[in-house]
């Protein structure tokens, strides 16, 4: 069955370190998204991509970057982790012309 | 961005109907309204999507008035397994920078 996976599921890192969160989907979807989820803020869009080599900034993109070298993967990189980036991160994908997003299981990131 | 507002929480009992309203006063012409369900330690899961009037599927109904400034998710005859957080999302993927989730409504279904 097609699916979307995230790794790692849990990560603890230190302030200033570079961290990369992986997202992999097997639906062959063109659209991929990264969100962060924090208490009191719901889900907020970090970055999104409409296809290979396409990336766009979302509402809360500062301190994050993404790259799309193939259809299946959209890794999220925190260049220099900060405590304010402690959160749960969700990756999602959708077909180009259908707006139902399929979410991964999430990555809980703690920055000490 | 279309600011979306939902009640923080609501309680219900098994077998009752639950209605959750999301306010989105500055929704754009091309925006759709989508509702997701989320259980603890899981990603959100699609429930229903609509643009105007009423949409119904096997698990829920979505009511959208003519001015589209709000929408109401209706869950008929809830069970304990419907205890979750429900989010409304306003926007379309084609305008990703305008996708806006509400803060979520925590629904507790009691026996």
mmCIF file of C-alpha atoms in Angstrom:
data_model
loop_
_atom_site.group_PDB
_atom_site.id
_atom_site.type_symbol
_atom_site.label_atom_id
_atom_site.label_comp_id
_atom_site.label_asym_id
_atom_site.label_seq_id
_atom_site.Cartn_x
_atom_site.Cartn_y
_atom_site.Cartn_z
ATOM 1 C CA UNK A 1 0.000 0.000 0.000
ATOM 2 C CA UNK A 2 1.099 3.557 -0.702
ATOM 3 C CA UNK A 3 2.145 5.502 2.345
ATOM 4 C CA UNK A 4 3.996 8.493 3.715
ATOM 5 C CA UNK A 5 6.719 7.972 6.293
ATOM 6 C CA UNK A 6 8.809 10.250 8.460
ATOM 7 C CA UNK A 7 12.100 9.631 10.206
ATOM 8 C CA UNK A 8 13.211 9.813 12.861
ATOM 9 C CA UNK A 9 10.021 9.681 14.934
ATOM 10 C CA UNK A 10 11.783 11.291 17.873
ATOM 11 C CA UNK A 11 14.897 13.453 17.928
ATOM 12 C CA UNK A 12 16.747 15.319 20.652
ATOM 13 C CA UNK A 13 19.419 17.755 19.595
ATOM 14 C CA UNK A 14 21.344 20.717 20.908
ATOM 15 C CA UNK A 15 21.061 24.371 20.071
ATOM 16 C CA UNK A 16 23.115 25.302 17.028
ATOM 17 C CA UNK A 17 23.266 21.851 15.452
ATOM 18 C CA UNK A 18 22.034 21.137 11.972
ATOM 19 C CA UNK A 19 19.131 18.684 11.872
ATOM 20 C CA UNK A 20 17.440 17.017 8.913
ATOM 21 C CA UNK A 21 14.030 15.404 9.112
ATOM 22 C CA UNK A 22 13.131 12.941 6.388
ATOM 23 C CA UNK A 23 9.807 12.574 4.588
ATOM 24 C CA UNK A 24 9.133 9.861 2.002
ATOM 25 C CA UNK A 25 5.901 9.173 0.131
ATOM 26 C CA UNK A 26 5.086 6.366 -2.270
ATOM 27 C CA UNK A 27 1.920 7.837 -3.806
ATOM 28 C CA UNK A 28 3.865 9.631 -6.535
ATOM 29 C CA UNK A 29 2.216 12.865 -5.411
ATOM 30 C CA UNK A 30 3.547 16.109 -6.823
ATOM 31 C CA UNK A 31 2.568 18.267 -3.823
ATOM 32 C CA UNK A 32 4.431 17.905 -0.558
ATOM 33 C CA UNK A 33 4.202 20.007 2.607
ATOM 34 C CA UNK A 34 5.935 20.458 5.937
ATOM 35 C CA UNK A 35 4.017 21.701 8.996
ATOM 36 C CA UNK A 36 4.875 22.251 12.608
ATOM 37 C CA UNK A 37 2.344 21.706 15.361
ATOM 38 C CA UNK A 38 2.516 23.570 18.647
ATOM 39 C CA UNK A 39 0.037 23.950 21.472
ATOM 40 C CA UNK A 40 -2.101 26.988 20.893
ATOM 41 C CA UNK A 41 -1.077 27.360 17.249
ATOM 42 C CA UNK A 42 -2.486 24.316 15.519
ATOM 43 C CA UNK A 43 -0.599 23.400 12.339
ATOM 44 C CA UNK A 44 1.480 26.011 10.574
ATOM 45 C CA UNK A 45 2.980 25.620 7.123
ATOM 46 C CA UNK A 46 6.773 25.758 6.930
ATOM 47 C CA UNK A 47 7.613 24.913 3.308
ATOM 48 C CA UNK A 48 5.913 23.246 0.391
ATOM 49 C CA UNK A 49 6.756 21.876 -3.045
ATOM 50 C CA UNK A 50 4.759 21.321 -6.215
ATOM 51 C CA UNK A 51 7.296 19.062 -7.873
ATOM 52 C CA UNK A 52 10.941 18.209 -8.408
ATOM 53 C CA UNK A 53 13.239 21.201 -7.913
ATOM 54 C CA UNK A 54 10.304 23.363 -6.776
ATOM 55 C CA UNK A 55 10.246 24.734 -3.215
ATOM 56 C CA UNK A 56 8.231 27.542 -1.627
ATOM 57 C CA UNK A 57 8.166 29.279 1.730
ATOM 58 C CA UNK A 58 5.213 28.969 4.017
ATOM 59 C CA UNK A 59 4.029 31.015 6.964
ATOM 60 C CA UNK A 60 6.886 30.068 9.322
ATOM 61 C CA UNK A 61 9.868 29.322 7.070
ATOM 62 C CA UNK A 62 12.608 31.235 8.915
ATOM 63 C CA UNK A 63 15.359 28.871 10.061
ATOM 64 C CA UNK A 64 14.186 26.003 7.833
ATOM 65 C CA UNK A 65 15.037 24.846 4.313
ATOM 66 C CA UNK A 66 13.869 22.073 1.997
ATOM 67 C CA UNK A 67 15.046 20.555 -1.252
ATOM 68 C CA UNK A 68 13.188 18.362 -3.739
ATOM 69 C CA UNK A 69 15.499 16.219 -5.835
ATOM 70 C CA UNK A 70 12.896 13.540 -6.619
ATOM 71 C CA UNK A 71 9.142 13.046 -6.375
ATOM 72 C CA UNK A 72 9.196 10.825 -3.297
ATOM 73 C CA UNK A 73 11.251 12.856 -0.807
ATOM 74 C CA UNK A 74 11.135 16.280 0.793
ATOM 75 C CA UNK A 75 13.706 16.541 3.602
ATOM 76 C CA UNK A 76 13.387 19.429 6.049
ATOM 77 C CA UNK A 77 16.628 20.943 7.367
ATOM 78 C CA UNK A 78 17.065 23.127 10.409
ATOM 79 C CA UNK A 79 20.312 24.921 9.655
ATOM 80 C CA UNK A 80 21.056 25.884 13.254
ATOM 81 C CA UNK A 81 18.519 24.460 15.661
ATOM 82 C CA UNK A 82 16.984 26.795 18.227
ATOM 83 C CA UNK A 83 14.883 26.002 21.296
ATOM 84 C CA UNK A 84 11.953 27.749 19.620
ATOM 85 C CA UNK A 85 11.994 24.987 17.016
ATOM 86 C CA UNK A 86 11.073 22.353 19.577
ATOM 87 C CA UNK A 87 7.836 21.046 18.092
ATOM 88 C CA UNK A 88 6.099 18.177 16.346
ATOM 89 C CA UNK A 89 6.707 18.206 12.618
ATOM 90 C CA UNK A 90 4.326 16.721 10.067
ATOM 91 C CA UNK A 91 4.928 16.028 6.443
ATOM 92 C CA UNK A 92 2.006 15.721 4.015
ATOM 93 C CA UNK A 93 1.429 15.073 0.330
ATOM 94 C CA UNK A 94 -1.428 15.511 -2.126
ATOM 95 C CA UNK A 95 -2.192 14.960 -5.775
ATOM 96 C CA UNK A 96 -1.760 17.980 -7.982
ATOM 97 C CA UNK A 97 -5.451 18.581 -8.610
ATOM 98 C CA UNK A 98 -6.970 17.060 -5.466
ATOM 99 C CA UNK A 99 -6.646 18.821 -2.153
ATOM 100 C CA UNK A 100 -6.927 15.948 0.290
ATOM 101 C CA UNK A 101 -3.600 15.878 2.097
ATOM 102 C CA UNK A 102 -2.153 12.638 3.437
ATOM 103 C CA UNK A 103 -0.110 13.184 6.572
ATOM 104 C CA UNK A 104 2.816 11.269 7.938
ATOM 105 C CA UNK A 105 3.011 10.103 11.581
ATOM 106 C CA UNK A 106 5.074 13.090 12.693
ATOM 107 C CA UNK A 107 8.522 13.716 14.172
ATOM 108 C CA UNK A 108 8.837 15.028 17.694
ATOM 109 C CA UNK A 109 11.896 17.275 17.847
ATOM 110 C CA UNK A 110 13.368 18.605 21.063
ATOM 111 C CA UNK A 111 16.088 21.238 20.946
ATOM 112 C CA UNK A 112 17.973 21.608 24.235
ATOM 113 C CA UNK B 1 -4.182 34.713 5.202
ATOM 114 C CA UNK B 2 -7.696 33.620 6.003
ATOM 115 C CA UNK B 3 -7.768 33.616 9.784
ATOM 116 C CA UNK B 4 -9.670 30.592 11.021
ATOM 117 C CA UNK B 5 -11.211 30.315 14.481
ATOM 118 C CA UNK B 6 -12.670 27.235 16.149
ATOM 119 C CA UNK B 7 -13.889 26.476 19.662
ATOM 120 C CA UNK B 8 -11.129 25.003 21.774
ATOM 121 C CA UNK B 9 -13.123 22.069 23.057
ATOM 122 C CA UNK B 10 -16.558 20.496 23.311
ATOM 123 C CA UNK B 11 -18.005 17.498 25.092
ATOM 124 C CA UNK B 12 -20.677 15.142 23.853
ATOM 125 C CA UNK B 13 -22.209 11.745 24.607
ATOM 126 C CA UNK B 14 -22.324 8.596 22.560
ATOM 127 C CA UNK B 15 -25.092 8.620 19.985
ATOM 128 C CA UNK B 16 -25.434 12.385 19.876
ATOM 129 C CA UNK B 17 -24.717 14.666 16.944
ATOM 130 C CA UNK B 18 -21.693 16.936 17.240
ATOM 131 C CA UNK B 19 -21.477 20.199 15.342
ATOM 132 C CA UNK B 20 -18.222 22.150 15.161
ATOM 133 C CA UNK B 21 -18.187 25.598 13.609
ATOM 134 C CA UNK B 22 -15.137 27.228 12.057
ATOM 135 C CA UNK B 23 -15.106 30.964 11.343
ATOM 136 C CA UNK B 24 -13.115 32.234 8.364
ATOM 137 C CA UNK B 25 -14.246 35.787 7.711
ATOM 138 C CA UNK B 26 -11.755 36.657 4.979
ATOM 139 C CA UNK B 27 -11.935 33.474 2.959
ATOM 140 C CA UNK B 28 -10.839 33.970 -0.635
ATOM 141 C CA UNK B 29 -12.949 33.187 -3.688
ATOM 142 C CA UNK B 30 -10.880 30.157 -4.659
ATOM 143 C CA UNK B 31 -10.504 28.722 -1.155
ATOM 144 C CA UNK B 32 -11.927 25.354 -0.216
ATOM 145 C CA UNK B 33 -12.759 24.291 3.335
ATOM 146 C CA UNK B 34 -11.363 20.988 4.503
ATOM 147 C CA UNK B 35 -11.733 19.218 7.832
ATOM 148 C CA UNK B 36 -9.261 16.831 9.391
ATOM 149 C CA UNK B 37 -9.371 14.525 12.401
ATOM 150 C CA UNK B 38 -6.333 13.883 14.563
ATOM 151 C CA UNK B 39 -5.761 11.258 17.231
ATOM 152 C CA UNK B 40 -2.891 11.489 19.740
ATOM 153 C CA UNK B 41 0.547 10.706 18.281
ATOM 154 C CA UNK B 42 -0.843 10.503 14.747
ATOM 155 C CA UNK B 43 -0.987 12.800 11.757
ATOM 156 C CA UNK B 44 -4.257 14.465 10.787
ATOM 157 C CA UNK B 45 -6.629 12.457 8.623
ATOM 158 C CA UNK B 46 -8.958 13.884 5.963
ATOM 159 C CA UNK B 47 -12.671 13.870 6.813
ATOM 160 C CA UNK B 48 -14.478 16.046 4.301
ATOM 161 C CA UNK B 49 -14.058 18.984 1.942
ATOM 162 C CA UNK B 50 -16.428 21.526 0.443
ATOM 163 C CA UNK B 51 -16.717 24.823 -1.352
ATOM 164 C CA UNK B 52 -20.323 25.881 -0.745
ATOM 165 C CA UNK B 53 -23.728 24.596 0.432
ATOM 166 C CA UNK B 54 -23.691 21.084 1.815
ATOM 167 C CA UNK B 55 -21.430 18.106 1.344
ATOM 168 C CA UNK B 56 -22.043 14.689 2.867
ATOM 169 C CA UNK B 57 -19.998 11.527 2.934
ATOM 170 C CA UNK B 58 -20.142 8.315 4.909
ATOM 171 C CA UNK B 59 -18.722 9.847 8.097
ATOM 172 C CA UNK B 60 -19.713 13.527 8.203
ATOM 173 C CA UNK B 61 -21.554 16.458 6.699
ATOM 174 C CA UNK B 62 -20.201 19.890 5.973
ATOM 175 C CA UNK B 63 -22.482 22.910 5.898
ATOM 176 C CA UNK B 64 -21.267 26.124 4.289
ATOM 177 C CA UNK B 65 -23.556 29.194 4.171
ATOM 178 C CA UNK B 66 -23.807 31.383 1.107
ATOM 179 C CA UNK B 67 -21.355 33.987 2.398
ATOM 180 C CA UNK B 68 -18.818 31.213 3.150
ATOM 181 C CA UNK B 69 -17.539 33.076 6.206
ATOM 182 C CA UNK B 70 -18.040 30.020 8.368
ATOM 183 C CA UNK B 71 -18.500 26.296 8.039
ATOM 184 C CA UNK B 72 -19.930 23.610 10.294
ATOM 185 C CA UNK B 73 -18.714 20.053 10.513
ATOM 186 C CA UNK B 74 -21.457 17.696 11.635
ATOM 187 C CA UNK B 75 -20.660 14.272 13.064
ATOM 188 C CA UNK B 76 -23.814 12.170 13.369
ATOM 189 C CA UNK B 77 -24.253 9.719 16.231
ATOM 190 C CA UNK B 78 -20.742 9.928 17.640
ATOM 191 C CA UNK B 79 -19.053 7.044 19.388
ATOM 192 C CA UNK B 80 -16.191 6.926 21.881
ATOM 193 C CA UNK B 81 -13.771 6.434 18.984
ATOM 194 C CA UNK B 82 -14.674 9.880 17.650
ATOM 195 C CA UNK B 83 -12.838 11.466 20.579
ATOM 196 C CA UNK B 84 -10.133 13.447 18.779
ATOM 197 C CA UNK B 85 -9.042 16.921 17.726
ATOM 198 C CA UNK B 86 -10.769 18.320 14.655
ATOM 199 C CA UNK B 87 -9.158 20.958 12.447
ATOM 200 C CA UNK B 88 -10.569 23.098 9.691
ATOM 201 C CA UNK B 89 -8.268 24.127 6.876
ATOM 202 C CA UNK B 90 -9.008 27.017 4.545
ATOM 203 C CA UNK B 91 -7.250 27.363 1.211
ATOM 204 C CA UNK B 92 -6.094 25.254 -1.699
ATOM 205 C CA UNK B 93 -2.820 23.482 -2.340
ATOM 206 C CA UNK B 94 -2.331 25.528 -5.510
ATOM 207 C CA UNK B 95 -1.917 28.584 -3.255
ATOM 208 C CA UNK B 96 0.127 26.920 -0.576
ATOM 209 C CA UNK B 97 1.245 30.103 1.097
ATOM 210 C CA UNK B 98 -2.382 30.822 1.967
ATOM 211 C CA UNK B 99 -3.203 27.469 3.556
ATOM 212 C CA UNK B 100 -4.461 28.195 7.075
ATOM 213 C CA UNK B 101 -5.400 25.677 9.732
ATOM 214 C CA UNK B 102 -7.651 26.545 12.610
ATOM 215 C CA UNK B 103 -6.379 25.959 16.125
ATOM 216 C CA UNK B 104 -8.314 22.716 16.461
ATOM 217 C CA UNK B 105 -11.334 21.631 18.511
ATOM 218 C CA UNK B 106 -10.850 18.881 21.045
ATOM 219 C CA UNK B 107 -13.985 16.723 21.089
ATOM 220 C CA UNK B 108 -14.521 14.393 24.026
ATOM 221 C CA UNK B 109 -17.230 11.781 23.615
ATOM 222 C CA UNK B 110 -18.467 10.382 26.911
ATOM 223 C CA UNK B 111 -20.266 7.073 27.478
#
